[in-house]
Coordinates of C-alpha atoms and ligand atoms in Angstrom, one line a residue:
M1 CA 43.3 -20.3 88.9
K2 CA 45.5 -23.4 89.3
P3 CA 45.8 -25.7 86.1
L4 CA 43.8 -28.9 86.2
S5 CA 46.4 -30.4 83.8
T6 CA 50.1 -30.6 83.6
Q7 CA 52.3 -31.3 81.1
L8 CA 50.3 -31.1 78.0
G9 CA 52.7 -30.3 75.5
Q10 CA 55.2 -33.4 76.7
S11 CA 53.1 -36.1 76.6
T12 CA 52.1 -35.5 72.9
E13 CA 55.5 -35.1 71.5
S14 CA 56.9 -38.0 73.7
A15 CA 57.9 -41.2 72.3
D16 CA 57.7 -42.6 75.9
P17 CA 54.3 -44.1 76.3
H18 CA 54.2 -43.5 80.1
V19 CA 54.9 -39.7 79.7
G20 CA 51.7 -39.7 78.0
S21 CA 49.5 -41.0 81.4
S22 CA 49.6 -37.2 82.4
I23 CA 46.4 -36.8 80.6
F24 CA 45.1 -39.8 82.3
E25 CA 46.0 -39.1 85.5
V26 CA 44.4 -35.5 85.3
I27 CA 41.4 -37.1 83.8
G28 CA 41.2 -39.7 86.5
E29 CA 41.5 -36.6 89.0
T30 CA 39.0 -35.0 88.0
G31 CA 36.6 -38.2 87.7
H32 CA 35.9 -37.5 83.5
E33 CA 35.0 -40.4 81.4
E34 CA 35.7 -38.7 77.8
V35 CA 38.0 -36.4 76.3
V36 CA 37.9 -36.1 72.6
F37 CA 40.5 -33.9 70.8
C38 CA 38.8 -32.3 67.7
H39 CA 40.5 -31.1 64.6
N40 CA 39.7 -30.1 61.0
P41 CA 42.4 -28.5 59.5
D42 CA 40.2 -27.6 56.3
A43 CA 37.9 -26.1 58.7
G44 CA 40.1 -24.5 61.1
L45 CA 38.8 -26.2 63.8
K46 CA 41.0 -27.3 66.8
A47 CA 38.3 -28.2 69.4
I48 CA 38.1 -29.9 72.2
I49 CA 35.2 -32.4 74.2
A50 CA 34.8 -33.2 77.7
I51 CA 32.5 -35.3 78.8
H52 CA 32.5 -35.5 82.7
N53 CA 29.6 -37.7 83.7
T54 CA 26.5 -39.9 82.3
T55 CA 25.3 -41.0 85.4
L56 CA 22.2 -39.1 85.3
G57 CA 21.5 -38.5 81.8
P58 CA 23.3 -37.3 78.6
A59 CA 26.3 -34.7 79.3
L60 CA 25.0 -31.2 78.4
G61 CA 26.8 -28.2 78.5
G62 CA 27.8 -25.4 76.0
L63 CA 29.9 -24.7 73.6
R64 CA 32.5 -21.5 74.0
M65 CA 34.9 -19.9 71.0
W66 CA 38.1 -18.5 72.9
P67 CA 41.4 -17.2 71.6
Y68 CA 43.1 -19.8 74.4
K69 CA 46.5 -18.7 74.5
S70 CA 47.4 -22.4 74.8
E71 CA 46.0 -25.8 74.2
Q72 CA 46.4 -26.5 77.7
E73 CA 44.8 -23.1 78.9
A74 CA 41.6 -24.6 76.6
L75 CA 41.9 -28.1 78.2
D76 CA 41.8 -26.8 81.9
D77 CA 39.0 -24.7 81.0
V78 CA 37.3 -27.4 79.4
L79 CA 37.9 -29.9 82.1
R80 CA 36.7 -27.3 85.0
L81 CA 33.4 -26.4 82.8
S82 CA 32.4 -30.0 82.3
R83 CA 32.8 -30.8 85.5
G84 CA 31.0 -27.8 86.6
M85 CA 28.0 -29.1 84.3
T86 CA 27.7 -32.3 85.9
Y87 CA 26.8 -30.4 89.2
K88 CA 24.7 -27.9 88.0
A89 CA 22.5 -30.9 86.7
A90 CA 22.4 -32.5 89.3
V91 CA 21.7 -29.3 92.0
A92 CA 18.9 -28.4 89.1
G93 CA 17.3 -31.7 89.6
L94 CA 17.4 -32.5 85.8
N95 CA 18.5 -36.2 84.2
L96 CA 21.9 -35.0 82.7
G97 CA 24.9 -35.4 82.6
G98 CA 28.1 -32.8 82.9
G99 CA 29.8 -31.9 79.4
K100 CA 31.5 -28.8 77.3
S101 CA 32.8 -28.1 74.6
V102 CA 35.7 -25.1 73.3
I103 CA 36.7 -24.1 69.9
I104 CA 40.5 -22.7 69.8
G105 CA 39.6 -19.1 68.1
D106 CA 38.5 -15.8 68.1
P107 CA 34.9 -15.7 68.2
T108 CA 35.8 -12.1 66.2
R109 CA 37.5 -13.5 63.8
D110 CA 37.8 -16.8 63.1
K111 CA 33.7 -18.1 62.5
S112 CA 33.0 -20.1 59.5
E113 CA 30.2 -22.0 58.3
A114 CA 32.7 -25.1 57.6
L115 CA 33.7 -24.4 61.4
F116 CA 30.7 -25.2 63.4
R117 CA 29.7 -27.5 60.5
A118 CA 32.9 -29.7 61.3
L119 CA 32.4 -29.1 65.0
G120 CA 28.6 -30.4 64.3
R121 CA 30.0 -33.6 62.8
F122 CA 32.0 -34.4 66.0
V123 CA 29.4 -33.9 68.2
D124 CA 27.4 -36.3 66.2
S125 CA 30.0 -38.7 66.0
L126 CA 29.4 -39.0 70.1
N127 CA 26.1 -40.6 69.3
G128 CA 24.0 -38.2 72.0
R129 CA 26.2 -38.7 75.1
Y130 CA 26.7 -35.2 74.6
I131 CA 24.5 -32.2 73.2
T132 CA 26.1 -28.6 72.8
A133 CA 24.4 -25.4 73.1
E134 CA 25.8 -22.1 73.3
D135 CA 28.3 -20.7 75.8
V136 CA 30.9 -17.5 75.8
G137 CA 31.4 -16.2 71.9
I138 CA 28.8 -18.5 70.3
D139 CA 25.0 -17.3 69.2
V140 CA 22.3 -18.7 68.0
N141 CA 23.2 -18.6 64.6
D142 CA 26.5 -20.4 64.9
M143 CA 24.4 -22.8 66.4
E144 CA 22.3 -23.2 63.2
Y145 CA 25.4 -24.9 61.4
V146 CA 25.8 -27.0 64.0
F147 CA 22.4 -28.4 63.8
Q148 CA 22.7 -29.0 60.4
E149 CA 25.1 -31.9 61.3
T150 CA 23.7 -33.1 64.3
D151 CA 20.7 -33.5 66.1
N152 CA 22.4 -33.5 69.2
V153 CA 22.5 -29.9 69.7
V154 CA 19.4 -27.5 72.1
G155 CA 19.1 -23.5 72.4
V156 CA 18.6 -23.7 68.3
H157 CA 16.3 -20.8 67.2
Q158 CA 12.2 -21.1 67.4
V159 CA 11.7 -21.4 64.2
H160 CA 13.6 -24.8 64.2
G161 CA 11.0 -25.6 67.4
G162 CA 14.3 -24.8 69.8
S163 CA 14.2 -22.5 72.6
G164 CA 16.4 -20.2 71.4
D165 CA 19.4 -18.0 73.4
P166 CA 19.2 -19.7 76.9
S167 CA 21.0 -16.3 78.0
P168 CA 18.0 -14.6 78.7
F169 CA 16.5 -17.5 81.0
T170 CA 20.0 -17.9 82.9
A171 CA 19.2 -13.7 83.7
F172 CA 16.2 -14.6 85.2
G173 CA 17.6 -18.2 87.0
T174 CA 20.3 -15.2 88.8
V175 CA 17.8 -12.9 89.9
Q176 CA 16.3 -16.1 91.7
G177 CA 19.8 -16.9 93.1
I178 CA 20.3 -13.5 94.4
K179 CA 16.5 -13.4 96.0
A180 CA 17.8 -16.5 98.0
S181 CA 20.9 -15.0 98.8
L182 CA 19.2 -11.3 99.7
E183 CA 16.5 -13.4 102.3
Y184 CA 19.6 -14.7 103.8
K185 CA 21.5 -12.3 104.3
F186 CA 19.3 -9.4 105.0
G187 CA 15.7 -11.2 105.5
D188 CA 14.0 -10.0 102.7
K189 CA 14.5 -10.4 99.0
E190 CA 13.5 -6.6 97.7
V191 CA 15.6 -6.9 94.7
G192 CA 15.3 -3.1 93.7
K193 CA 15.9 -2.0 97.3
Y194 CA 19.8 -3.0 97.3
S195 CA 22.8 -2.4 95.3
Y196 CA 24.4 -4.5 92.3
A197 CA 28.1 -4.1 90.6
V198 CA 27.8 -6.3 87.1
Q199 CA 31.3 -7.5 85.6
G200 CA 30.5 -8.4 82.2
V201 CA 27.6 -6.9 80.1
G202 CA 27.4 -9.4 77.4
H203 CA 24.6 -11.9 76.7
V204 CA 23.7 -12.7 80.2
G205 CA 25.5 -9.7 81.8
L206 CA 22.9 -7.4 79.7
E207 CA 19.5 -9.0 80.5
L208 CA 20.7 -9.0 84.6
V209 CA 21.0 -5.4 84.4
K210 CA 17.4 -5.0 82.7
L211 CA 16.0 -7.1 85.0
L212 CA 18.1 -5.5 88.5
R213 CA 17.0 -2.3 86.8
K214 CA 13.7 -3.0 86.2
E215 CA 13.1 -3.2 89.8
G216 CA 14.4 0.1 90.4
A217 CA 18.4 -1.3 91.8
K218 CA 21.5 0.7 91.7
V219 CA 23.7 -1.2 89.1
F220 CA 27.2 -0.6 88.4
V221 CA 28.7 -2.1 85.6
T222 CA 32.0 -3.0 83.6
D223 CA 32.9 -4.7 80.5
I224 CA 36.4 -4.5 78.7
N225 CA 33.6 -4.0 75.2
T226 CA 33.1 -0.3 76.1
E227 CA 30.0 -0.4 73.7
S228 CA 28.1 -2.7 75.9
V229 CA 28.7 -0.4 78.6
N230 CA 28.0 2.7 77.3
R231 CA 24.2 0.9 76.1
C232 CA 23.9 -0.3 80.0
V233 CA 24.6 3.4 81.0
E234 CA 22.5 5.3 78.0
E235 CA 19.7 3.1 77.9
L236 CA 19.4 1.6 81.2
G237 CA 20.6 3.9 83.8
A238 CA 23.4 1.7 85.0
E239 CA 26.9 3.4 86.6
A240 CA 29.9 2.7 84.6
V241 CA 33.2 1.7 86.5
G242 CA 36.7 0.6 85.3
L243 CA 37.7 -3.2 84.7
D244 CA 39.6 -3.2 88.0
D245 CA 37.6 -1.0 89.5
I246 CA 34.6 -3.4 89.7
Y247 CA 36.1 -5.2 92.6
E248 CA 36.2 -2.1 95.1
V249 CA 32.8 -0.8 94.3
D250 CA 30.8 -0.1 97.4
A251 CA 27.9 -1.9 96.3
D252 CA 26.0 -5.1 98.1
V253 CA 25.9 -7.5 95.6
F254 CA 28.6 -8.7 93.5
C255 CA 27.6 -10.2 90.2
P256 CA 29.9 -11.6 87.9
S257 CA 28.9 -12.3 84.7
A258 CA 32.2 -12.4 82.7
L259 CA 34.7 -15.2 83.0
G260 CA 36.2 -17.3 86.0
G261 CA 38.3 -17.2 88.8
I262 CA 37.9 -13.5 89.6
V263 CA 37.1 -14.3 93.5
N264 CA 40.6 -14.7 94.4
L265 CA 42.9 -14.0 97.2
E266 CA 44.0 -10.4 95.1
T267 CA 40.4 -9.7 94.8
I268 CA 38.7 -10.3 97.8
P269 CA 40.3 -8.1 100.4
N270 CA 39.1 -5.5 98.4
F271 CA 35.6 -6.5 98.8
K272 CA 32.8 -4.6 100.5
F273 CA 29.8 -6.7 99.2
K274 CA 28.2 -8.5 101.3
I275 CA 26.8 -11.4 98.9
V276 CA 28.6 -13.0 95.5
C277 CA 26.0 -14.0 93.2
G278 CA 26.2 -14.0 89.3
S279 CA 26.0 -16.1 86.3
A280 CA 29.6 -16.6 85.5
N281 CA 30.7 -19.9 85.8
N282 CA 34.0 -20.6 88.1
Q283 CA 33.7 -17.8 89.9
L284 CA 36.0 -19.1 92.4
A285 CA 39.8 -19.2 91.8
D286 CA 39.6 -22.5 94.0
N287 CA 37.8 -23.5 97.0
D288 CA 39.9 -21.3 99.7
C289 CA 38.3 -18.6 98.2
G290 CA 35.1 -19.5 99.2
D291 CA 36.3 -20.4 102.9
E292 CA 37.7 -17.0 102.9
L293 CA 34.5 -15.5 101.6
E294 CA 32.3 -17.0 104.4
R295 CA 35.6 -16.1 106.9
R296 CA 34.4 -12.7 105.6
G297 CA 30.9 -12.5 106.1
I298 CA 30.1 -12.5 102.5
V299 CA 27.8 -15.0 101.6
Y300 CA 28.3 -16.9 98.4
A301 CA 25.7 -18.2 96.5
P302 CA 27.8 -21.3 94.7
D303 CA 27.3 -20.6 90.9
Y304 CA 26.6 -23.7 88.9
A305 CA 23.5 -23.3 91.0
V306 CA 22.7 -19.7 90.5
N307 CA 23.5 -20.0 86.8
A308 CA 21.3 -23.2 86.0
G309 CA 18.5 -21.4 84.4
G310 CA 20.1 -21.4 80.6
L311 CA 20.5 -25.3 81.3
M312 CA 16.9 -25.7 82.4
N313 CA 15.3 -23.7 79.3
V314 CA 17.6 -25.8 76.7
S315 CA 16.5 -29.0 78.6
I316 CA 12.9 -28.5 78.2
E317 CA 13.4 -28.8 74.7
F318 CA 13.7 -33.0 74.8
E319 CA 9.8 -32.5 75.4
G320 CA 9.1 -30.1 73.3
Y321 CA 9.5 -26.5 74.2
N322 CA 7.1 -25.3 76.3
R323 CA 8.0 -21.4 78.3
E324 CA 5.6 -21.9 80.8
R325 CA 7.0 -24.8 81.8
A326 CA 10.3 -23.5 81.6
M327 CA 10.0 -20.3 83.6
R328 CA 8.3 -22.7 86.3
M329 CA 11.2 -24.3 86.8
M330 CA 13.9 -21.6 86.4
R331 CA 11.7 -20.6 89.9
T332 CA 13.3 -23.8 91.5
I333 CA 16.9 -21.9 91.5
Y334 CA 15.1 -19.5 94.3
Y335 CA 14.7 -22.9 96.4
N336 CA 17.6 -24.7 95.3
V337 CA 19.6 -21.7 96.5
G338 CA 18.2 -21.4 99.9
Q339 CA 18.8 -25.3 100.5
I340 CA 22.2 -24.9 100.1
F341 CA 22.6 -22.2 102.5
K342 CA 20.3 -24.3 104.8
I343 CA 22.7 -27.2 104.4
A344 CA 25.3 -25.0 104.9
E345 CA 24.4 -23.7 108.3
R346 CA 22.9 -26.7 109.2
E347 CA 26.1 -28.2 108.9
G348 CA 28.7 -25.5 109.5
I349 CA 30.5 -25.9 106.1
S350 CA 30.6 -23.0 103.2
T351 CA 28.2 -22.9 100.6
W352 CA 30.3 -24.4 97.8
K353 CA 30.7 -27.4 99.9
A354 CA 27.1 -27.7 100.9
A355 CA 26.5 -27.2 97.1
D356 CA 28.9 -29.9 96.4
R357 CA 27.4 -31.9 98.9
V358 CA 24.0 -31.5 97.3
A359 CA 25.4 -32.5 93.8
Q360 CA 27.3 -35.8 94.9
E361 CA 24.8 -37.4 97.0
R362 CA 22.0 -37.0 94.0
I363 CA 24.3 -38.4 91.5
E364 CA 25.1 -41.3 94.2
T365 CA 21.7 -42.2 94.6
I366 CA 20.5 -42.3 91.7
G367 CA 23.3 -43.7 89.9
K368 CA 22.2 -46.9 92.3
I369 CA 19.4 -47.3 89.8
K370 CA 20.8 -46.2 86.7
L371 CA 24.1 -47.2 84.5
P372 CA 26.0 -44.6 82.3
Y373 CA 24.3 -42.9 79.8
M374 CA 25.7 -44.9 76.2
G375 CA 23.7 -43.0 74.1
A376 CA 22.2 -46.2 72.9
R377 CA 19.0 -44.2 72.3
P378 CA 18.4 -41.0 70.0
H379 CA 17.1 -38.2 71.4
R380 CA 13.4 -37.1 70.7
F381 CA 12.9 -33.3 70.0
P382 CA 9.0 -32.9 69.0
G383 CA 8.3 -30.3 66.4
R384 CA 11.6 -29.6 65.4
N385 CA 13.1 -29.7 61.4
R386 CA 17.1 -29.3 61.1
N387 CA 17.0 -29.0 57.1
E388 CA 16.2 -25.1 56.9
R389 CA 18.2 -22.5 57.7
N390 CA 16.6 -19.2 58.7
Ligands
NAD1 P1 29.1 -13.0 76.9 O1 30.5 -13.3 75.9 O2 28.4 -12.8 76.1 O3 29.6 -12.2 77.8 C1 30.6 -12.1 78.7 C2 31.1 -10.3 78.5 O4 32.3 -10.6 79.7 C3 31.4 -9.5 77.5 O5 30.5 -8.7 76.7 C4 33.1 -9.9 77.7 O6 33.5 -8.8 76.6 C5 33.2 -9.2 79.1 N1 34.1 -9.8 79.4 C6 35.0 -10.5 79.0 N2 36.5 -10.4 80.0 C7 35.9 -9.6 80.5 C8 37.1 -9.1 81.7 N3 37.8 -9.3 82.5 N4 36.4 -7.8 82.4 C9 34.6 -7.6 82.3 N5 34.1 -8.0 81.0 C10 34.8 -8.8 80.6 O7 28.9 -14.8 77.5 P2 27.5 -14.8 78.4 O8 26.7 -16.1 77.5 O9 26.9 -13.7 78.8 O10 28.2 -15.4 79.9 C11 28.4 -15.1 81.2 C12 29.0 -15.9 81.9 O11 27.7 -16.5 82.4 C13 30.1 -16.9 81.5 O12 30.9 -17.6 82.5 C14 29.1 -18.3 80.9 O13 30.0 -19.4 81.1 C15 28.3 -18.1 81.9 N6 27.2 -19.0 82.0 C16 26.6 -18.1 80.7 C17 25.5 -18.9 80.2 C18 24.6 -18.7 79.3 O14 22.8 -18.9 79.1 N7 24.8 -17.8 77.9 C19 24.9 -20.2 81.3 C20 25.2 -20.4 82.5 C21 26.6 -19.5 82.9

């Protein structure tokens, strides 16, 4: 992926104030409102919170923990992910803005109570402009520590009145996106009739494989974690393939469910897929790759429209969580993705562009009747209690 940021290392060390402008140039280009660098050496915390746009409401987006090779890599990731959240909320019809946070660290080694509570205090300092949740490397138990320091967290455990892990809902929403894509490409939405290549069988991918197998579909899986792969093979009847072989599998639908940037000019020529529709964020290395899929007749279901199920689910915590409402809302993904395909066809544009257009138009239209969200009013989460850890 092309880096969004440049010269971060130089900027922080230079005495020349003009050199430091590169980060402002970057966020000027990406349209970010606020980027917060969070440092607590005692807790071992190095994190970045990016608030992209609060026109529609408070910025909501998950917390990712990843052993980034550099601070710049972490910054690029959080900027890209937070911008994606703005578009995701807009297309999903939610009154939320886009934000995201990343902790630089190894989730298998560096987690601690202090780390997550320190992060929680930074989130709290933003006075509700940013609300966090789980993302890659983070689970509901980590969120309990964050919740001890701030109310501005969703996806907390059901015992606290939250909605729990959003991943099964993201997987359910992804299936709604798959149905819309099948209908568009093949004229029917019988999930079980088609075959799937699922890259990454973590929280979302595993649930997706379960749903696909339940419909009787043929499913190929891969993951760097061989235990997860074995579980899919032994318990769910999926077929394992190598990490790089997934791009060449003869399956109808490619479901990226690991990390971003995997639909790129190196992988696309290997595709026999007819559809790309999965849960991962930022699947396209860049927009040209979306156009390349289009040229090859491969339907690309825009990632942020497809993977909005988890966001929709946690958004219901604002009014007091209700599972039935959440499931109803998630079925709208089928409609939203179908609409994007219709607009793309009607306007003669790629599907990624049609999705961006839907998001931008909603932000612009609703923005005219609202001011940016300044976190002046505390959020109410009826039925939640935060002072106990279970
Ligand atoms: P996760 O960390 O639980 O799972 C990711 C899986 O991908 C892991 O099992 C990991 O081993 C595997 N992986 C990493 N690199 C890989 C590689 N090169 N090849 C194959 N497998 C690899 O994360 P998750 O919560 O399941 O999220 C998966 C994707 O979906 C991410 O892109 C995330 O941003 C996106 N997403 C998640 C949610 C959610 O509700 N959790 C919501 C929206 C979007």
